[in-house]
């Protein structure tokens, strides 16, 4: 049977990989595949919670309002990742927004079916709990860094995190293209501060920039910067 490029393959995302094989047909019947364009908002902060999203292809940024004009990017989601799970709390509204920064396909599961999935699939529940625990640890670490780590250390940490998350392409660049504004939002830095820090890193031959692509030339120095800045904070 020919593969439909507009539908997920029921074997890649966080949901399908951790559920019982016998549950996959139910997922197939319940899922809704959404084709998203670059810059398209999947849901926004304050929207009523209706379901959970899984990234089949493309890249999504999860972000939150910082003040009237700024946003803070909390994380990036890639193929296989879950999005919208922060809406599983006691509130009935998404506390964050999700926007595609690379076109792709999103698999959407409505909340009643998701709750049925939790009741039937014990392994999925265990994996989800571990995922929440890991994400909570990362969130606490990021908030601590935002409060205590100067911009240079936060930018260095961001480059390392992006490399670990997305890997490298054939040219050795981090396999995600980000605007300077998204980098500023991810590091919690003012655009001007980020721009100066990136220029310093380029002059010191720590990184290389080509358009929106970043190549780490000296990861040891970046790691050292994060350690020094953490100790200074």
mmCIF file of C-alpha atoms in Angstrom:
data_model
loop_
_atom_site.group_PDB
_atom_site.id
_atom_site.type_symbol
_atom_site.label_atom_id
_atom_site.label_comp_id
_atom_site.label_asym_id
_atom_site.label_seq_id
_atom_site.Cartn_x
_atom_site.Cartn_y
_atom_site.Cartn_z
ATOM 1 C CA UNK A 1 0.000 0.000 0.000
ATOM 2 C CA UNK A 2 1.347 3.431 -0.960
ATOM 3 C CA UNK A 3 2.265 5.724 1.896
ATOM 4 C CA UNK A 4 0.127 8.856 2.215
ATOM 5 C CA UNK A 5 2.537 11.735 2.670
ATOM 6 C CA UNK A 6 -0.194 13.842 4.286
ATOM 7 C CA UNK A 7 -0.832 11.351 7.120
ATOM 8 C CA UNK A 8 1.352 10.129 9.976
ATOM 9 C CA UNK A 9 2.630 6.558 9.789
ATOM 10 C CA UNK A 10 1.203 5.456 13.182
ATOM 11 C CA UNK A 11 4.634 4.370 14.310
ATOM 12 C CA UNK A 12 6.752 7.446 14.959
ATOM 13 C CA UNK A 13 5.227 9.788 17.535
ATOM 14 C CA UNK A 14 5.301 9.621 21.326
ATOM 15 C CA UNK A 15 1.755 8.233 21.410
ATOM 16 C CA UNK A 16 2.115 5.406 18.885
ATOM 17 C CA UNK A 17 5.524 4.223 20.039
ATOM 18 C CA UNK A 18 4.389 3.684 23.647
ATOM 19 C CA UNK A 19 0.861 2.330 23.205
ATOM 20 C CA UNK A 20 -0.200 -1.294 22.852
ATOM 21 C CA UNK A 21 -0.054 -2.569 19.244
ATOM 22 C CA UNK A 22 -3.744 -3.497 19.518
ATOM 23 C CA UNK A 23 -4.554 0.161 20.270
ATOM 24 C CA UNK A 24 -3.039 1.483 17.011
ATOM 25 C CA UNK A 25 -6.207 0.889 14.923
ATOM 26 C CA UNK A 26 -8.149 2.965 17.457
ATOM 27 C CA UNK A 27 -5.575 5.754 17.140
ATOM 28 C CA UNK A 28 -5.846 5.538 13.361
ATOM 29 C CA UNK A 29 -9.607 6.021 13.561
ATOM 30 C CA UNK A 30 -9.481 8.836 16.116
ATOM 31 C CA UNK A 31 -6.519 10.908 14.878
ATOM 32 C CA UNK A 32 -6.769 14.022 12.782
ATOM 33 C CA UNK A 33 -3.761 14.992 10.692
ATOM 34 C CA UNK A 34 -3.274 18.737 10.262
ATOM 35 C CA UNK A 35 -0.960 20.126 7.598
ATOM 36 C CA UNK A 36 0.683 23.270 8.986
ATOM 37 C CA UNK A 37 2.616 25.965 7.171
ATOM 38 C CA UNK A 38 5.630 27.829 8.516
ATOM 39 C CA UNK A 39 4.394 30.512 10.914
ATOM 40 C CA UNK A 40 0.979 28.884 11.400
ATOM 41 C CA UNK A 41 -0.329 28.891 14.967
ATOM 42 C CA UNK A 42 -1.512 25.496 16.186
ATOM 43 C CA UNK A 43 -3.105 26.795 19.384
ATOM 44 C CA UNK A 44 -2.647 29.943 21.418
ATOM 45 C CA UNK A 45 -2.334 30.770 25.081
ATOM 46 C CA UNK A 46 -5.813 31.042 26.588
ATOM 47 C CA UNK A 47 -7.539 28.751 24.069
ATOM 48 C CA UNK A 48 -9.846 26.115 25.588
ATOM 49 C CA UNK A 49 -8.146 22.725 25.888
ATOM 50 C CA UNK A 50 -9.676 20.355 23.341
ATOM 51 C CA UNK A 51 -6.954 17.790 22.783
ATOM 52 C CA UNK A 52 -3.290 16.850 22.480
ATOM 53 C CA UNK A 53 -0.965 17.291 19.507
ATOM 54 C CA UNK A 54 1.920 15.150 18.271
ATOM 55 C CA UNK A 55 4.497 16.333 15.743
ATOM 56 C CA UNK A 56 4.845 13.926 12.832
ATOM 57 C CA UNK A 57 7.004 16.235 10.702
ATOM 58 C CA UNK A 58 8.229 19.815 10.894
ATOM 59 C CA UNK A 59 9.274 21.869 13.919
ATOM 60 C CA UNK A 60 7.135 23.671 16.486
ATOM 61 C CA UNK A 61 8.022 26.326 19.039
ATOM 62 C CA UNK A 62 6.153 26.347 22.349
ATOM 63 C CA UNK A 63 6.057 29.886 23.695
ATOM 64 C CA UNK A 64 4.462 32.071 26.336
ATOM 65 C CA UNK A 65 3.797 35.778 26.713
ATOM 66 C CA UNK A 66 6.498 37.465 28.786
ATOM 67 C CA UNK A 67 5.030 40.935 28.756
ATOM 68 C CA UNK A 68 2.906 42.946 26.324
ATOM 69 C CA UNK A 69 5.543 42.879 23.590
ATOM 70 C CA UNK A 70 7.853 39.939 24.350
ATOM 71 C CA UNK A 71 7.566 36.173 24.352
ATOM 72 C CA UNK A 72 9.625 33.434 25.931
ATOM 73 C CA UNK A 73 10.180 30.231 23.960
ATOM 74 C CA UNK A 74 9.963 27.384 26.454
ATOM 75 C CA UNK A 75 10.966 24.554 24.137
ATOM 76 C CA UNK A 76 11.098 23.328 20.566
ATOM 77 C CA UNK A 77 9.255 20.204 19.448
ATOM 78 C CA UNK A 78 10.431 18.029 16.571
ATOM 79 C CA UNK A 79 9.273 14.824 14.912
ATOM 80 C CA UNK A 80 7.721 12.448 17.436
ATOM 81 C CA UNK A 81 7.281 15.020 20.215
ATOM 82 C CA UNK A 82 4.116 15.796 22.156
ATOM 83 C CA UNK A 83 2.662 19.335 22.265
ATOM 84 C CA UNK A 84 -0.263 20.741 24.246
ATOM 85 C CA UNK A 85 0.250 18.479 27.255
ATOM 86 C CA UNK A 86 0.543 21.484 29.594
ATOM 87 C CA UNK A 87 -3.199 21.806 29.098
ATOM 88 C CA UNK A 88 -3.721 18.564 31.037
ATOM 89 C CA UNK A 89 -3.740 20.452 34.338
ATOM 90 C CA UNK A 90 -6.784 21.523 36.320
ATOM 91 C CA UNK A 91 -7.347 24.604 34.168
ATOM 92 C CA UNK A 92 -9.353 24.282 30.977
ATOM 93 C CA UNK A 93 -7.126 26.557 28.901
ATOM 94 C CA UNK A 94 -3.735 26.125 27.253
ATOM 95 C CA UNK A 95 -1.144 28.047 29.327
ATOM 96 C CA UNK A 96 1.180 28.328 26.298
ATOM 97 C CA UNK A 97 1.041 28.814 22.530
ATOM 98 C CA UNK A 98 2.411 26.557 19.790
ATOM 99 C CA UNK A 99 3.517 27.804 16.372
ATOM 100 C CA UNK A 100 5.106 25.942 13.461
ATOM 101 C CA UNK A 101 8.534 27.314 12.543
ATOM 102 C CA UNK A 102 8.936 24.652 9.861
ATOM 103 C CA UNK A 103 6.065 23.309 7.761
ATOM 104 C CA UNK A 104 4.924 19.812 8.589
ATOM 105 C CA UNK A 105 2.141 17.512 9.754
ATOM 106 C CA UNK A 106 0.604 17.555 13.228
ATOM 107 C CA UNK A 107 -1.413 14.626 14.575
ATOM 108 C CA UNK A 108 -4.309 15.774 16.775
ATOM 109 C CA UNK A 109 -6.117 13.619 19.339
ATOM 110 C CA UNK A 110 -9.271 14.897 21.067
ATOM 111 C CA UNK A 111 -9.263 14.836 24.853
ATOM 112 C CA UNK A 112 -11.913 12.103 25.416
ATOM 113 C CA UNK A 113 -9.934 9.654 23.267
ATOM 114 C CA UNK A 114 -6.670 10.695 24.921
ATOM 115 C CA UNK A 115 -8.181 9.956 28.343
ATOM 116 C CA UNK A 116 -9.334 6.563 27.083
ATOM 117 C CA UNK A 117 -5.797 5.928 25.890
ATOM 118 C CA UNK A 118 -4.484 6.622 29.387
ATOM 119 C CA UNK A 119 -6.926 4.134 30.896
ATOM 120 C CA UNK A 120 -5.967 1.326 28.501
ATOM 121 C CA UNK A 121 -2.201 1.828 28.023
ATOM 122 C CA UNK A 122 -0.223 1.540 31.253
ATOM 123 C CA UNK A 123 3.143 1.790 29.542
ATOM 124 C CA UNK A 124 2.113 5.033 27.860
ATOM 125 C CA UNK A 125 1.114 6.476 31.243
ATOM 126 C CA UNK A 126 4.517 5.547 32.731
ATOM 127 C CA UNK A 127 6.384 7.090 29.782
ATOM 128 C CA UNK A 128 4.231 10.209 30.019
ATOM 129 C CA UNK A 129 4.976 10.580 33.740
ATOM 130 C CA UNK A 130 8.713 10.292 33.067
ATOM 131 C CA UNK A 131 8.400 12.819 30.261
ATOM 132 C CA UNK A 132 6.649 15.266 32.607
ATOM 133 C CA UNK A 133 9.315 14.731 35.262
ATOM 134 C CA UNK A 134 12.132 15.382 32.779
ATOM 135 C CA UNK A 135 10.385 18.437 31.399
ATOM 136 C CA UNK A 136 9.815 19.813 34.900
ATOM 137 C CA UNK A 137 13.523 19.422 35.666
ATOM 138 C CA UNK A 138 14.448 21.190 32.416
ATOM 139 C CA UNK A 139 11.933 23.951 33.105
ATOM 140 C CA UNK A 140 13.297 24.533 36.612
ATOM 141 C CA UNK A 141 16.834 24.609 35.233
ATOM 142 C CA UNK A 142 15.873 27.137 32.555
ATOM 143 C CA UNK A 143 14.091 29.385 35.047
ATOM 144 C CA UNK A 144 17.117 29.242 37.330
ATOM 145 C CA UNK A 145 19.382 30.151 34.426
ATOM 146 C CA UNK A 146 17.123 33.037 33.421
ATOM 147 C CA UNK A 147 17.264 34.376 36.953
ATOM 148 C CA UNK A 148 20.980 33.903 37.641
ATOM 149 C CA UNK A 149 22.935 33.278 34.431
ATOM 150 C CA UNK A 150 24.156 36.244 32.369
ATOM 151 C CA UNK A 151 23.312 36.436 28.674
ATOM 152 C CA UNK A 152 26.596 34.963 27.444
ATOM 153 C CA UNK A 153 26.082 31.753 29.409
ATOM 154 C CA UNK A 154 22.421 31.482 28.367
ATOM 155 C CA UNK A 155 23.300 31.840 24.696
ATOM 156 C CA UNK A 156 26.056 29.233 25.025
ATOM 157 C CA UNK A 157 23.617 26.894 26.775
ATOM 158 C CA UNK A 158 21.013 27.469 24.051
ATOM 159 C CA UNK A 159 23.416 26.447 21.277
ATOM 160 C CA UNK A 160 24.378 23.272 23.140
ATOM 161 C CA UNK A 161 20.718 22.408 23.829
ATOM 162 C CA UNK A 162 19.741 22.943 20.195
ATOM 163 C CA UNK A 163 22.594 20.754 19.005
ATOM 164 C CA UNK A 164 21.638 17.976 21.425
ATOM 165 C CA UNK A 165 17.966 18.228 20.431
ATOM 166 C CA UNK A 166 18.231 18.484 16.641
ATOM 167 C CA UNK A 167 21.668 17.104 15.815
ATOM 168 C CA UNK A 168 23.773 18.268 12.880
ATOM 169 C CA UNK A 169 23.131 18.313 9.144
ATOM 170 C CA UNK A 170 25.581 17.094 6.515
ATOM 171 C CA UNK A 171 27.402 20.437 6.565
ATOM 172 C CA UNK A 172 27.899 20.284 10.324
ATOM 173 C CA UNK A 173 25.337 22.995 11.154
ATOM 174 C CA UNK A 174 22.729 22.531 13.884
ATOM 175 C CA UNK A 175 19.756 20.964 12.117
ATOM 176 C CA UNK A 176 17.304 23.789 12.796
ATOM 177 C CA UNK A 177 17.071 27.265 11.296
ATOM 178 C CA UNK A 178 16.085 30.020 13.725
ATOM 179 C CA UNK A 179 15.633 33.746 13.365
ATOM 180 C CA UNK A 180 17.625 35.988 15.666
ATOM 181 C CA UNK A 181 14.338 36.982 17.321
ATOM 182 C CA UNK A 182 13.500 33.347 18.107
ATOM 183 C CA UNK A 183 17.007 32.868 19.520
ATOM 184 C CA UNK A 184 16.494 35.939 21.695
ATOM 185 C CA UNK A 185 13.131 34.574 22.882
ATOM 186 C CA UNK A 186 14.667 31.167 23.608
ATOM 187 C CA UNK A 187 17.505 32.638 25.666
ATOM 188 C CA UNK A 188 15.335 35.244 27.377
ATOM 189 C CA UNK A 189 17.686 37.961 26.141
ATOM 190 C CA UNK A 190 17.055 41.338 24.554
ATOM 191 C CA UNK A 191 17.640 41.249 20.808
ATOM 192 C CA UNK A 192 20.534 43.718 21.061
ATOM 193 C CA UNK A 193 22.259 41.660 23.774
ATOM 194 C CA UNK A 194 21.879 38.480 21.746
ATOM 195 C CA UNK A 195 23.256 40.192 18.640
ATOM 196 C CA UNK A 196 26.346 41.388 20.512
ATOM 197 C CA UNK A 197 26.934 37.984 22.075
ATOM 198 C CA UNK A 198 26.666 36.176 18.735
ATOM 199 C CA UNK A 199 29.124 38.628 17.173
ATOM 200 C CA UNK A 200 31.535 38.014 20.065
ATOM 201 C CA UNK A 201 31.246 34.250 19.571
ATOM 202 C CA UNK A 202 31.909 34.638 15.845
ATOM 203 C CA UNK A 203 34.945 36.877 16.443
ATOM 204 C CA UNK A 204 36.309 34.363 18.961
ATOM 205 C CA UNK A 205 35.694 31.518 16.454
ATOM 206 C CA UNK A 206 33.382 29.706 18.837
ATOM 207 C CA UNK A 207 30.530 29.520 16.315
ATOM 208 C CA UNK A 208 29.915 30.136 12.632
ATOM 209 C CA UNK A 209 26.736 31.646 11.192
ATOM 210 C CA UNK A 210 25.417 31.136 7.667
ATOM 211 C CA UNK A 211 22.033 32.785 7.200
ATOM 212 C CA UNK A 212 19.811 31.238 9.882
ATOM 213 C CA UNK A 213 22.123 28.245 10.369
ATOM 214 C CA UNK A 214 24.587 27.861 13.243
ATOM 215 C CA UNK A 215 27.712 25.719 13.401
ATOM 216 C CA UNK A 216 29.511 25.164 16.678
ATOM 217 C CA UNK A 217 33.265 25.379 16.124
ATOM 218 C CA UNK A 218 34.360 25.112 19.746
ATOM 219 C CA UNK A 219 31.871 23.262 21.914
ATOM 220 C CA UNK A 220 34.352 22.946 24.788
ATOM 221 C CA UNK A 221 34.428 26.729 25.130
ATOM 222 C CA UNK A 222 30.635 26.918 25.118
ATOM 223 C CA UNK A 223 30.452 24.291 27.858
ATOM 224 C CA UNK A 224 33.066 26.130 29.859
ATOM 225 C CA UNK A 225 31.098 29.363 29.512
ATOM 226 C CA UNK A 226 27.952 27.752 30.877
ATOM 227 C CA UNK A 227 29.852 26.309 33.832
ATOM 228 C CA UNK A 228 31.593 29.615 34.588
ATOM 229 C CA UNK A 229 28.397 31.619 34.289
ATOM 230 C CA UNK A 230 26.512 29.182 36.545
ATOM 231 C CA UNK A 231 29.215 29.498 39.197
ATOM 232 C CA UNK A 232 29.207 33.285 38.829
ATOM 233 C CA UNK A 233 25.408 33.314 39.178
#
